CSV table of C-alpha atoms and ligand atoms in Angstrom, one decimal:
chain,number,residue,atom,x,y,z
A,1,MET,CA,-97.8,12.5,-25.4
A,2,ASP,CA,-94.2,13.2,-26.3
A,3,ARG,CA,-92.6,10.8,-28.6
A,4,ILE,CA,-89.2,9.7,-30.6
A,5,ILE,CA,-89.6,9.0,-34.2
A,6,ILE,CA,-87.2,6.7,-36.1
A,7,ASN,CA,-87.3,5.9,-39.7
A,8,GLY,CA,-84.8,3.1,-40.5
A,9,PRO,CA,-82.9,1.0,-41.2
A,10,CYS,CA,-79.8,3.2,-40.6
A,11,ARG,CA,-75.9,2.8,-40.3
A,12,LEU,CA,-74.6,5.2,-37.8
A,13,GLU,CA,-71.3,6.9,-38.8
A,14,GLY,CA,-69.5,9.6,-37.4
A,15,GLU,CA,-68.2,10.9,-33.8
A,16,VAL,CA,-70.3,11.0,-30.4
A,17,GLU,CA,-69.2,13.1,-27.3
A,18,ILE,CA,-70.4,10.9,-24.1
A,19,ALA,CA,-71.6,12.9,-21.1
A,20,GLY,CA,-70.8,12.8,-17.6
A,21,ALA,CA,-71.8,9.4,-15.1
A,22,LYS,CA,-75.6,9.4,-14.4
A,23,ASN,CA,-75.4,6.7,-12.2
A,24,ALA,CA,-71.4,8.9,-10.4
A,25,ILE,CA,-73.8,12.2,-10.5
A,26,VAL,CA,-77.0,11.0,-8.6
A,27,ALA,CA,-75.0,10.0,-6.0
A,28,ILE,CA,-72.5,13.0,-5.5
A,29,LEU,CA,-75.0,15.8,-5.6
A,30,PRO,CA,-77.0,13.9,-2.5
A,31,ALA,CA,-73.4,13.8,-0.9
A,32,ALA,CA,-72.7,17.4,-1.5
A,33,MET,CA,-75.4,17.5,1.6
A,34,LEU,CA,-72.1,16.5,3.5
A,35,VAL,CA,-69.8,19.2,2.5
A,36,ASP,CA,-70.1,22.9,4.3
A,37,GLY,CA,-68.8,25.2,1.1
A,38,ILE,CA,-69.2,25.1,-2.7
A,39,CYS,CA,-69.1,22.7,-4.8
A,40,ARG,CA,-68.0,23.0,-8.1
A,41,ILE,CA,-69.2,19.8,-10.1
A,42,GLU,CA,-67.9,19.8,-13.9
A,43,ASN,CA,-68.8,17.6,-16.4
A,44,VAL,CA,-72.3,17.1,-15.0
A,45,PRO,CA,-75.1,15.7,-17.7
A,46,GLN,CA,-77.6,17.3,-19.4
A,47,ILE,CA,-80.2,14.7,-17.8
A,48,SER,CA,-83.7,15.0,-15.9
A,49,ASP,CA,-82.7,12.8,-13.0
A,50,VAL,CA,-80.1,15.5,-12.1
A,51,GLU,CA,-82.5,18.4,-12.7
A,52,ASN,CA,-84.9,16.5,-10.2
A,53,ILE,CA,-82.0,16.3,-7.7
A,54,CYS,CA,-81.2,19.7,-8.0
A,55,ASN,CA,-85.0,20.6,-7.2
A,56,ILE,CA,-84.7,18.3,-4.0
A,57,LEU,CA,-81.9,20.3,-2.9
A,58,ILE,CA,-83.3,23.8,-3.6
A,59,ALA,CA,-86.4,22.8,-1.9
A,60,MET,CA,-84.6,21.7,1.3
A,61,GLY,CA,-82.7,25.1,0.8
A,62,ALA,CA,-79.4,24.6,-1.1
A,63,LYS,CA,-78.0,27.2,-3.5
A,64,VAL,CA,-77.7,25.5,-7.1
A,65,ASN,CA,-76.1,27.5,-9.8
A,66,ARG,CA,-75.6,26.2,-13.4
A,67,ALA,CA,-72.3,28.0,-14.2
A,68,ASP,CA,-72.5,26.6,-17.7
A,69,GLY,CA,-74.1,23.8,-19.4
A,70,LYS,CA,-72.1,21.2,-17.8
A,71,THR,CA,-71.3,22.6,-14.6
A,72,LEU,CA,-72.9,23.2,-11.1
A,73,GLU,CA,-72.3,24.5,-8.4
A,74,VAL,CA,-74.0,23.2,-5.0
A,75,ASP,CA,-74.0,25.4,-1.6
A,76,CYS,CA,-75.6,23.3,0.9
A,77,SER,CA,-74.6,25.0,3.8
A,78,GLY,CA,-78.1,26.7,4.0
A,79,VAL,CA,-80.0,23.4,4.2
A,80,ARG,CA,-81.5,22.9,7.5
A,81,SER,CA,-84.2,19.9,7.1
A,82,SER,CA,-83.0,16.3,7.1
A,83,GLU,CA,-86.6,15.9,5.4
A,84,VAL,CA,-86.7,15.4,1.6
A,85,PRO,CA,-90.1,16.2,0.1
A,86,TYR,CA,-92.1,13.2,-0.2
A,87,GLU,CA,-92.7,14.0,-3.6
A,88,TYR,CA,-89.6,14.7,-5.4
A,89,ALA,CA,-87.9,11.7,-3.8
A,90,ARG,CA,-90.9,8.4,-4.8
A,91,LYS,CA,-90.3,9.4,-8.4
A,92,PHE,CA,-86.7,8.4,-8.7
A,93,ARG,CA,-84.9,5.7,-7.0
A,94,ALA,CA,-81.3,7.0,-6.5
A,95,SER,CA,-83.0,9.6,-4.0
A,96,TYR,CA,-82.0,7.0,-1.6
A,97,TYR,CA,-78.6,8.6,-1.7
A,98,PHE,CA,-80.1,11.2,0.5
A,99,LEU,CA,-80.5,8.8,3.2
A,100,GLY,CA,-76.8,8.4,3.9
A,101,ALA,CA,-75.3,12.3,3.0
A,102,LEU,CA,-78.3,13.6,5.5
A,103,LEU,CA,-77.6,11.0,8.1
A,104,GLY,CA,-74.2,12.2,7.9
A,105,ARG,CA,-74.8,15.5,8.2
A,106,PHE,CA,-77.2,15.9,10.3
A,107,GLY,CA,-77.5,12.3,12.3
A,108,LYS,CA,-81.1,12.0,10.9
A,109,ALA,CA,-82.8,11.4,7.7
A,110,THR,CA,-86.3,11.1,6.0
A,111,VAL,CA,-86.7,9.9,2.7
A,112,ALA,CA,-89.4,8.6,0.4
A,113,LEU,CA,-89.1,4.8,-0.2
A,114,PRO,CA,-87.2,4.3,-3.3
A,115,GLY,CA,-89.2,4.5,-6.9
A,116,GLY,CA,-87.1,3.9,-10.2
A,117,CYS,CA,-87.0,1.2,-13.0
A,118,HIS,CA,-89.4,-1.4,-12.7
A,119,LEU,CA,-86.2,-4.1,-12.6
A,120,GLY,CA,-87.9,-6.8,-10.0
A,121,ALA,CA,-87.6,-6.7,-6.3
A,122,ARG,CA,-85.7,-3.8,-5.4
A,123,PRO,CA,-84.8,-4.3,-1.1
A,124,ILE,CA,-82.8,-1.9,0.6
A,125,ASP,CA,-82.1,-4.0,3.3
A,126,GLN,CA,-78.4,-3.9,3.0
A,127,HIS,CA,-78.2,0.1,3.1
A,128,ILE,CA,-80.5,-0.2,6.4
A,129,LYS,CA,-77.9,-2.7,7.9
A,130,ALA,CA,-74.9,-0.3,7.1
A,131,PHE,CA,-77.0,2.6,8.7
A,132,GLU,CA,-77.5,0.3,11.8
A,133,GLN,CA,-74.2,-1.1,12.1
A,134,LEU,CA,-72.9,2.7,11.8
A,135,GLY,CA,-75.5,3.2,15.2
A,136,ALA,CA,-78.7,4.7,13.4
A,137,SER,CA,-82.3,3.3,14.1
A,138,VAL,CA,-84.5,2.8,11.0
A,139,GLU,CA,-88.2,2.3,10.4
A,140,ILE,CA,-90.2,2.6,7.5
A,141,ALA,CA,-93.1,4.5,7.9
A,142,HIS,CA,-96.0,6.4,6.0
A,143,GLY,CA,-94.2,5.1,2.7
A,144,ASN,CA,-91.2,6.9,4.1
A,145,VAL,CA,-87.3,5.6,6.0
A,146,GLU,CA,-86.6,7.3,8.6
A,147,CYS,CA,-83.0,7.2,10.2
A,148,TYR,CA,-81.8,8.6,13.4
A,149,ALA,CA,-78.6,8.5,15.3
A,150,GLU,CA,-77.5,10.3,18.9
A,151,LYS,CA,-74.2,9.7,17.4
A,152,LEU,CA,-72.5,7.9,14.2
A,153,VAL,CA,-70.0,5.1,15.4
A,154,ALA,CA,-67.5,3.6,12.9
A,155,ASP,CA,-67.6,-0.5,13.0
A,156,GLY,CA,-67.4,-3.2,10.5
A,157,ILE,CA,-69.7,-3.1,7.7
A,158,TYR,CA,-70.0,-6.9,6.0
A,159,LEU,CA,-72.8,-6.1,2.9
A,160,ASP,CA,-74.3,-9.8,2.2
A,161,MET,CA,-74.5,-9.2,-1.3
A,162,VAL,CA,-72.6,-6.8,-3.7
A,163,SER,CA,-75.0,-3.4,-4.0
A,164,VAL,CA,-74.1,-0.4,-5.6
A,165,GLY,CA,-76.6,1.4,-3.7
A,166,ALA,CA,-75.5,0.3,-0.1
A,167,THR,CA,-71.8,0.7,-0.9
A,168,ILE,CA,-72.4,4.2,-1.9
A,169,ASN,CA,-74.5,4.7,1.3
A,170,ALA,CA,-72.4,3.1,3.6
A,171,MET,CA,-69.7,5.4,2.4
A,172,LEU,CA,-71.6,8.6,2.7
A,173,ALA,CA,-73.0,7.3,6.2
A,174,ALA,CA,-69.2,6.8,7.0
A,175,THR,CA,-67.5,9.9,5.8
A,176,LYS,CA,-68.3,11.8,9.3
A,177,ALA,CA,-69.0,9.1,12.1
A,178,GLU,CA,-66.0,8.6,14.2
A,179,GLY,CA,-63.7,6.4,13.7
A,180,LEU,CA,-62.4,3.4,10.9
A,181,THR,CA,-65.6,2.0,9.0
A,182,VAL,CA,-64.4,-0.6,6.6
A,183,ILE,CA,-66.9,-2.1,4.3
A,184,GLU,CA,-66.4,-5.7,2.9
A,185,ASN,CA,-67.8,-7.5,0.0
A,186,VAL,CA,-68.8,-4.0,-2.2
A,187,ALA,CA,-69.5,-3.1,-5.5
A,188,LYS,CA,-66.7,-2.2,-7.5
A,189,GLU,CA,-68.5,0.2,-10.4
A,190,PRO,CA,-66.3,3.3,-11.8
A,191,HIS,CA,-69.2,5.0,-10.4
A,192,ILE,CA,-68.2,4.3,-6.7
A,193,VAL,CA,-64.5,5.1,-7.1
A,194,ASP,CA,-66.1,8.3,-8.7
A,195,VAL,CA,-67.7,9.3,-5.5
A,196,ALA,CA,-65.0,8.5,-3.5
A,197,ASN,CA,-62.9,10.4,-5.2
A,198,PHE,CA,-65.3,13.6,-5.0
A,199,LEU,CA,-65.8,13.0,-1.1
A,200,ASN,CA,-61.9,12.6,-1.0
A,201,SER,CA,-61.2,15.7,-2.6
A,202,MET,CA,-63.6,18.0,-0.6
A,203,GLY,CA,-61.6,16.6,2.5
A,204,ALA,CA,-63.0,12.9,2.8
A,205,ASN,CA,-60.8,9.9,3.5
A,206,ILE,CA,-62.2,7.1,2.0
A,207,ARG,CA,-59.5,4.3,0.6
A,208,GLY,CA,-59.6,0.7,-1.4
A,209,ALA,CA,-63.1,2.3,-3.4
A,210,GLY,CA,-62.5,-0.1,-6.6
A,211,THR,CA,-61.5,-3.1,-4.4
A,212,ASP,CA,-63.7,-5.7,-2.1
A,213,VAL,CA,-63.0,-3.5,0.6
A,214,ILE,CA,-63.5,0.1,1.4
A,215,LYS,CA,-61.8,1.8,4.2
A,216,VAL,CA,-63.4,5.2,6.2
A,217,GLN,CA,-61.8,7.1,8.1
A,218,GLY,CA,-64.4,9.5,9.7
A,219,VAL,CA,-63.5,13.3,9.8
A,220,GLY,CA,-65.1,16.3,11.2
A,221,ARG,CA,-65.6,18.4,8.4
A,222,LEU,CA,-66.1,18.1,4.2
A,223,GLN,CA,-64.8,21.7,2.9
A,224,GLY,CA,-65.7,22.9,-1.0
A,225,GLY,CA,-63.9,22.1,-4.5
A,226,THR,CA,-63.8,21.5,-7.9
A,227,TYR,CA,-64.5,18.0,-9.1
A,228,ALA,CA,-65.0,16.3,-12.6
A,229,VAL,CA,-67.6,14.1,-13.1
A,230,ILE,CA,-66.5,10.5,-14.9
A,231,PRO,CA,-67.7,9.6,-18.7
A,232,ASP,CA,-70.9,7.9,-18.7
A,233,GLN,CA,-70.1,3.9,-19.0
A,234,ILE,CA,-73.2,2.8,-20.1
A,235,GLU,CA,-74.0,5.8,-22.5
A,236,ALA,CA,-70.8,5.3,-24.2
A,237,GLY,CA,-71.6,1.2,-24.2
A,238,THR,CA,-75.1,2.3,-25.7
A,239,TYR,CA,-73.4,3.7,-28.9
A,240,MET,CA,-70.7,1.3,-29.2
A,241,ALA,CA,-73.8,-1.1,-29.3
A,242,ALA,CA,-76.0,0.8,-31.8
A,243,ALA,CA,-73.0,1.4,-33.8
A,244,ALA,CA,-72.6,-2.6,-33.6
A,245,ALA,CA,-76.4,-3.1,-34.0
A,246,THR,CA,-76.3,-1.1,-37.5
A,247,GLY,CA,-73.4,-2.2,-39.0
A,248,GLY,CA,-72.0,1.3,-38.5
A,249,ARG,CA,-68.4,2.8,-37.6
A,250,VAL,CA,-68.9,5.2,-35.0
A,251,LEU,CA,-65.9,7.1,-32.9
A,252,VAL,CA,-66.9,7.4,-29.0
A,253,LYS,CA,-65.7,10.3,-27.6
A,254,ASN,CA,-64.8,11.4,-23.7
A,255,ILE,CA,-64.4,8.1,-22.1
A,256,ILE,CA,-62.0,6.0,-19.8
A,257,PRO,CA,-61.5,3.1,-22.1
A,258,LYS,CA,-60.4,0.9,-19.2
A,259,HIS,CA,-64.1,1.3,-18.2
A,260,MET,CA,-65.7,-0.1,-21.2
A,261,GLU,CA,-63.4,-3.2,-21.2
A,262,CYS,CA,-66.5,-5.4,-20.1
A,263,ILE,CA,-68.5,-4.3,-23.0
A,264,THR,CA,-65.7,-4.3,-25.2
A,265,ALA,CA,-64.4,-7.7,-24.8
A,266,LYS,CA,-67.8,-9.1,-25.8
A,267,LEU,CA,-68.1,-6.4,-29.2
A,268,GLU,CA,-64.8,-8.2,-30.1
A,269,GLU,CA,-65.8,-11.9,-29.4
A,270,MET,CA,-69.1,-11.2,-31.7
A,271,GLY,CA,-66.6,-10.0,-34.7
A,272,VAL,CA,-67.2,-5.9,-34.0
A,273,SER,CA,-63.6,-4.4,-34.6
A,274,ILE,CA,-62.3,-1.9,-32.0
A,275,ILE,CA,-59.7,0.5,-31.7
A,276,GLU,CA,-58.8,2.3,-28.2
A,277,TYR,CA,-57.3,5.4,-28.3
A,278,ASP,CA,-56.2,7.5,-25.1
A,279,ASP,CA,-60.0,8.8,-24.1
A,280,SER,CA,-62.3,8.1,-27.0
A,281,ILE,CA,-62.8,4.3,-28.5
A,282,LEU,CA,-63.3,3.7,-32.6
A,283,VAL,CA,-66.3,0.9,-33.3
A,284,ASP,CA,-66.3,-0.7,-36.8
A,285,ALA,CA,-68.9,-3.2,-37.1
A,286,THR,CA,-69.0,-3.0,-41.0
A,287,ALA,CA,-68.3,-7.0,-40.8
A,288,PRO,CA,-71.0,-9.5,-40.4
A,289,LEU,CA,-71.5,-10.9,-36.6
A,290,LYS,CA,-71.4,-13.6,-34.5
A,291,LYS,CA,-73.8,-15.1,-31.5
A,292,ALA,CA,-72.5,-14.7,-28.1
A,293,ASN,CA,-73.9,-15.9,-24.3
A,294,ILE,CA,-73.6,-12.6,-21.7
A,295,LYS,CA,-74.4,-13.3,-17.8
A,296,THR,CA,-74.7,-9.8,-16.2
A,297,MET,CA,-72.7,-9.5,-13.5
A,298,PRO,CA,-71.1,-6.6,-11.0
A,299,TYR,CA,-68.4,-4.8,-12.2
A,300,PRO,CA,-65.9,-5.8,-13.6
A,301,GLY,CA,-68.5,-8.7,-15.1
A,302,PHE,CA,-71.0,-8.2,-18.1
A,303,PRO,CA,-73.5,-4.5,-16.8
A,304,THR,CA,-76.9,-5.4,-16.3
A,305,ASP,CA,-77.5,-2.0,-17.5
A,306,MET,CA,-75.9,-3.1,-21.0
A,307,GLN,CA,-78.0,-5.9,-21.3
A,308,PRO,CA,-81.3,-4.7,-23.3
A,309,GLN,CA,-78.9,-2.9,-25.8
A,310,MET,CA,-76.7,-5.9,-26.1
A,311,CYS,CA,-79.6,-7.8,-26.7
A,312,THR,CA,-80.3,-5.4,-29.9
A,313,VAL,CA,-77.0,-6.4,-31.2
A,314,MET,CA,-77.6,-10.3,-30.7
A,315,LEU,CA,-80.9,-9.3,-33.4
A,316,ARG,CA,-78.6,-8.7,-36.0
A,317,ALA,CA,-75.7,-11.5,-35.0
A,318,GLU,CA,-75.8,-15.1,-37.1
A,319,GLY,CA,-76.8,-17.7,-35.3
A,320,THR,CA,-78.9,-18.1,-31.7
A,321,SER,CA,-77.5,-15.8,-28.6
A,322,LYS,CA,-78.2,-16.4,-24.8
A,323,ILE,CA,-78.6,-13.7,-22.1
A,324,ASN,CA,-78.5,-14.5,-18.5
A,325,GLU,CA,-79.4,-12.3,-16.0
A,326,GLY,CA,-77.6,-12.3,-12.9
A,327,ILE,CA,-78.5,-8.9,-11.3
A,328,TRP,CA,-82.1,-8.3,-11.2
A,329,ASP,CA,-85.1,-10.6,-11.2
A,330,SER,CA,-87.5,-8.9,-14.2
A,331,ARG,CA,-85.4,-7.4,-16.4
A,332,PHE,CA,-86.6,-8.8,-20.1
A,333,LYS,CA,-89.7,-6.6,-20.3
A,334,TYR,CA,-88.6,-4.9,-23.4
A,335,THR,CA,-88.3,-8.1,-25.1
A,336,GLU,CA,-91.5,-8.0,-25.5
A,337,GLU,CA,-91.5,-4.4,-27.6
A,338,LEU,CA,-88.3,-5.9,-29.5
A,339,ILE,CA,-91.1,-9.1,-30.6
A,340,ARG,CA,-93.6,-6.8,-31.7
A,341,MET,CA,-90.9,-5.5,-34.2
A,342,GLY,CA,-90.5,-9.1,-35.7
A,343,ALA,CA,-87.4,-10.3,-33.3
A,344,GLU,CA,-87.5,-13.9,-32.1
A,345,ILE,CA,-86.5,-14.2,-28.5
A,346,ALA,CA,-87.5,-16.6,-26.4
A,347,VAL,CA,-87.7,-15.8,-22.3
A,348,ALA,CA,-87.2,-18.3,-19.0
A,349,GLY,CA,-87.1,-17.3,-16.1
A,350,LYS,CA,-83.5,-15.2,-16.0
A,351,ILE,CA,-82.5,-16.4,-19.5
A,352,ALA,CA,-83.6,-15.1,-23.2
A,353,THR,CA,-82.8,-16.7,-26.3
A,354,VAL,CA,-82.1,-14.4,-29.1
A,355,GLU,CA,-82.1,-15.9,-32.6
A,356,GLY,CA,-80.1,-13.2,-34.7
A,357,GLY,CA,-80.4,-12.4,-38.3
A,358,ARG,CA,-84.1,-11.5,-38.9
A,359,GLN,CA,-84.7,-8.1,-40.2
A,360,LEU,CA,-86.9,-6.2,-38.0
A,361,LEU,CA,-89.8,-4.3,-38.8
A,362,GLY,CA,-90.6,-0.6,-37.5
A,363,ALA,CA,-93.6,-0.2,-34.9
A,364,PRO,CA,-95.1,1.3,-32.5
A,365,VAL,CA,-93.1,0.5,-29.2
A,366,ARG,CA,-92.7,1.9,-25.3
A,367,ALA,CA,-89.8,2.4,-23.6
A,368,CYS,CA,-90.3,0.2,-20.4
A,369,ASP,CA,-87.6,1.5,-18.5
A,370,LEU,CA,-84.5,3.5,-19.0
A,371,ARG,CA,-82.3,0.9,-20.4
A,372,ALA,CA,-84.7,-0.4,-22.3
A,373,GLY,CA,-85.3,2.8,-23.9
A,374,ALA,CA,-82.3,2.9,-25.4
A,375,ALA,CA,-82.6,-0.6,-26.9
A,376,MET,CA,-85.9,0.6,-28.5
A,377,VAL,CA,-84.4,3.6,-30.0
A,378,ILE,CA,-81.4,1.0,-31.6
A,379,ALA,CA,-83.9,-1.5,-32.5
A,380,GLY,CA,-85.7,1.5,-34.6
A,381,LEU,CA,-82.7,2.2,-36.1
A,382,MET,CA,-82.1,-1.3,-37.0
A,383,ALA,CA,-85.8,-1.7,-38.3
A,384,LYS,CA,-87.2,-1.2,-41.9
A,385,GLY,CA,-90.1,1.7,-41.4
A,386,THR,CA,-91.2,4.0,-39.0
A,387,THR,CA,-90.8,3.2,-35.5
A,388,THR,CA,-92.7,5.6,-32.5
A,389,ILE,CA,-91.6,5.3,-29.4
A,390,GLU,CA,-93.6,6.2,-26.2
A,391,GLU,CA,-92.9,6.9,-22.6
A,392,ILE,CA,-90.1,8.5,-23.1
A,393,ASP,CA,-89.7,10.2,-20.1
A,394,HIS,CA,-87.9,7.1,-18.7
A,395,ILE,CA,-85.2,7.9,-21.5
A,396,ARG,CA,-84.9,11.2,-20.8
A,397,ARG,CA,-83.5,10.2,-17.1
A,398,GLY,CA,-80.3,9.1,-18.1
A,399,TYR,CA,-79.4,10.0,-22.0
A,400,GLU,CA,-78.5,13.3,-22.3
A,401,ARG,CA,-80.1,14.6,-26.1
A,402,ILE,CA,-80.0,11.0,-27.5
A,403,VAL,CA,-81.9,12.6,-30.4
A,404,GLU,CA,-79.7,15.1,-31.3
A,405,LYS,CA,-76.2,12.6,-30.5
A,406,PHE,CA,-78.0,9.9,-32.6
A,407,ALA,CA,-79.1,12.6,-35.8
A,408,SER,CA,-75.6,13.4,-35.9
A,409,LEU,CA,-74.7,10.0,-36.6
A,410,GLY,CA,-76.8,10.0,-39.6
A,411,ALA,CA,-79.9,8.3,-37.7
A,412,ASP,CA,-83.3,9.6,-39.5
A,413,ILE,CA,-84.9,10.4,-35.7
A,414,ARG,CA,-86.8,12.9,-34.4
A,415,LEU,CA,-88.3,14.4,-31.3
A,416,VAL,CA,-92.3,14.9,-31.1
A,417,LEU,CA,-93.4,17.2,-28.6
A,418,ASP,CA,-97.1,16.8,-27.5
B,501,UD1,C1,-76.9,0.5,-9.5
B,501,UD1,C2,-77.4,0.9,-10.7
B,501,UD1,C3,-78.4,0.5,-11.6
B,501,UD1,C4,-78.2,-0.8,-12.0
B,501,UD1,C5,-77.4,-1.8,-10.4
B,501,UD1,C6,-76.5,-3.0,-10.7
B,501,UD1,C7,-77.9,3.8,-9.7
B,501,UD1,C8,-78.7,4.6,-9.5
B,501,UD1,N1,-78.1,2.5,-10.5
B,501,UD1,O1,-78.8,0.2,-8.6
B,501,UD1,O2,-78.9,1.3,-12.9
B,501,UD1,O3,-78.7,-1.4,-13.0
B,501,UD1,O4,-76.6,-1.1,-9.8
B,501,UD1,O5,-75.9,-2.6,-11.5
B,501,UD1,O6,-76.7,4.1,-9.5
B,501,UD1,N2,-80.2,-5.8,-3.2
B,501,UD1,C9,-80.5,-6.3,-2.1
B,501,UD1,N3,-80.5,-5.8,-0.9
B,501,UD1,C10,-80.0,-4.1,-1.2
B,501,UD1,C11,-79.8,-3.6,-2.1
B,501,UD1,C12,-79.8,-4.2,-3.3
B,501,UD1,O7,-81.2,-7.5,-1.9
B,501,UD1,O8,-80.5,-3.2,0.0
B,501,UD1,C13,-80.0,-6.6,-4.6
B,501,UD1,C14,-81.4,-6.1,-5.7
B,501,UD1,O9,-82.2,-7.0,-5.5
B,501,UD1,C15,-80.4,-6.6,-7.1
B,501,UD1,C16,-78.9,-6.8,-6.1
B,501,UD1,O10,-78.5,-6.8,-4.9
B,501,UD1,O11,-80.6,-8.2,-7.6
B,501,UD1,C17,-77.9,-5.5,-7.2
B,501,UD1,O12,-78.5,-4.4,-6.5
B,501,UD1,P1,-77.7,-2.8,-6.4
B,501,UD1,O13,-76.3,-2.8,-6.9
B,501,UD1,O14,-78.1,-2.3,-5.0
B,501,UD1,O15,-78.7,-1.9,-7.4
B,501,UD1,P2,-79.1,-0.4,-7.2
B,501,UD1,O16,-77.7,0.3,-6.6
B,501,UD1,O17,-80.3,-0.1,-6.8
């Protein structure tokens, strides 16, 4: 089994370059299905979720060309099927974006019920509600979600809860629907704005992304074009947290500082010094850290996808910190692994109480999911001795060259392939 091995402790020091946003590209690639022509997509992260989606596109008849390491040219004009091959789709959550994109293009879509990280119940009722509102019928059969519409017609869509996936799927399906679709109570994450910008740059007419209401005027056709994906807010936040947790000093480059404010504010509250530049942030955590409380919320609140990494920062801080998980029912599984390394964390329902100031000790641990895996890497950097992380495929889904990046910051970290 492939593993990451870390000898700690270490203090991170140096510069790190952030890749394009995973949560944007996993929606932008399916969105390319709506485009007649070649989409040249720049700043694409080299992660396994991207490989998986490219394999789906190719299996369905698209042409995908990696122009250089970070640039993909995608031409979906040859795609004739509205069915995503089951074996590819069931493996990862973001395959649900093919529902909105294929429904928009063909008026029908068949995609396996989504898999992905286990964070508690992950229903897709709001996605289905949006499709139905646009005139589609939706059925769950044989492990698949099947959508069909004679014609998609614009309508008002009011989401019952703020959902990233449902917001994007509603936008995708509405892009070619007849008339003006108004989607209310939408998510406002930076990658939602990015998907809207991608579609607009190809000829869509979407306004309001980044606010509570998105308006989509349906258009007949999207043509090809060039688009650069935004930097990954969560990857950047992970390196900021790693700098903070190890008492390090790291310049995090190729980011949009505005997207980082929800994370920056909390780190500053804990005693980390942060200097913002135009497209980078200097994190200096050489001073002692103070305890803090966080509650995860939709953007611009503190992101749930930074919750496990922030827990490791709390482990270094003096005093007792609290985490209130406001999005997912079950996102504290990783704390059991941290406890194996000597952490003192008590979980009660959606609240974790984290005692700071105890030296972690290296241990064999596993990456329970993508962000939990990132937290294990940070904990390994903080711990005295050797930490071996297993089940690292989760980490590869969303972190580009994580071992090389941490090694370049001075970590004793290596990848062992079996
Ligand atoms: C996306 C992110 C994920 C992140 C999450 C919250 C991607 C590929 N994944 O996941 O990394 O943790 O946003 O920021 O971008 N819900 C329903 N019904 C629905 C949809 C959602 O009840 O139809 C609930 C969920 O159970 C959850 C909450 O709404 O409690 C938020 O989910 P959502 O924003 O949809 O998360 P994802 O899009 O799956």
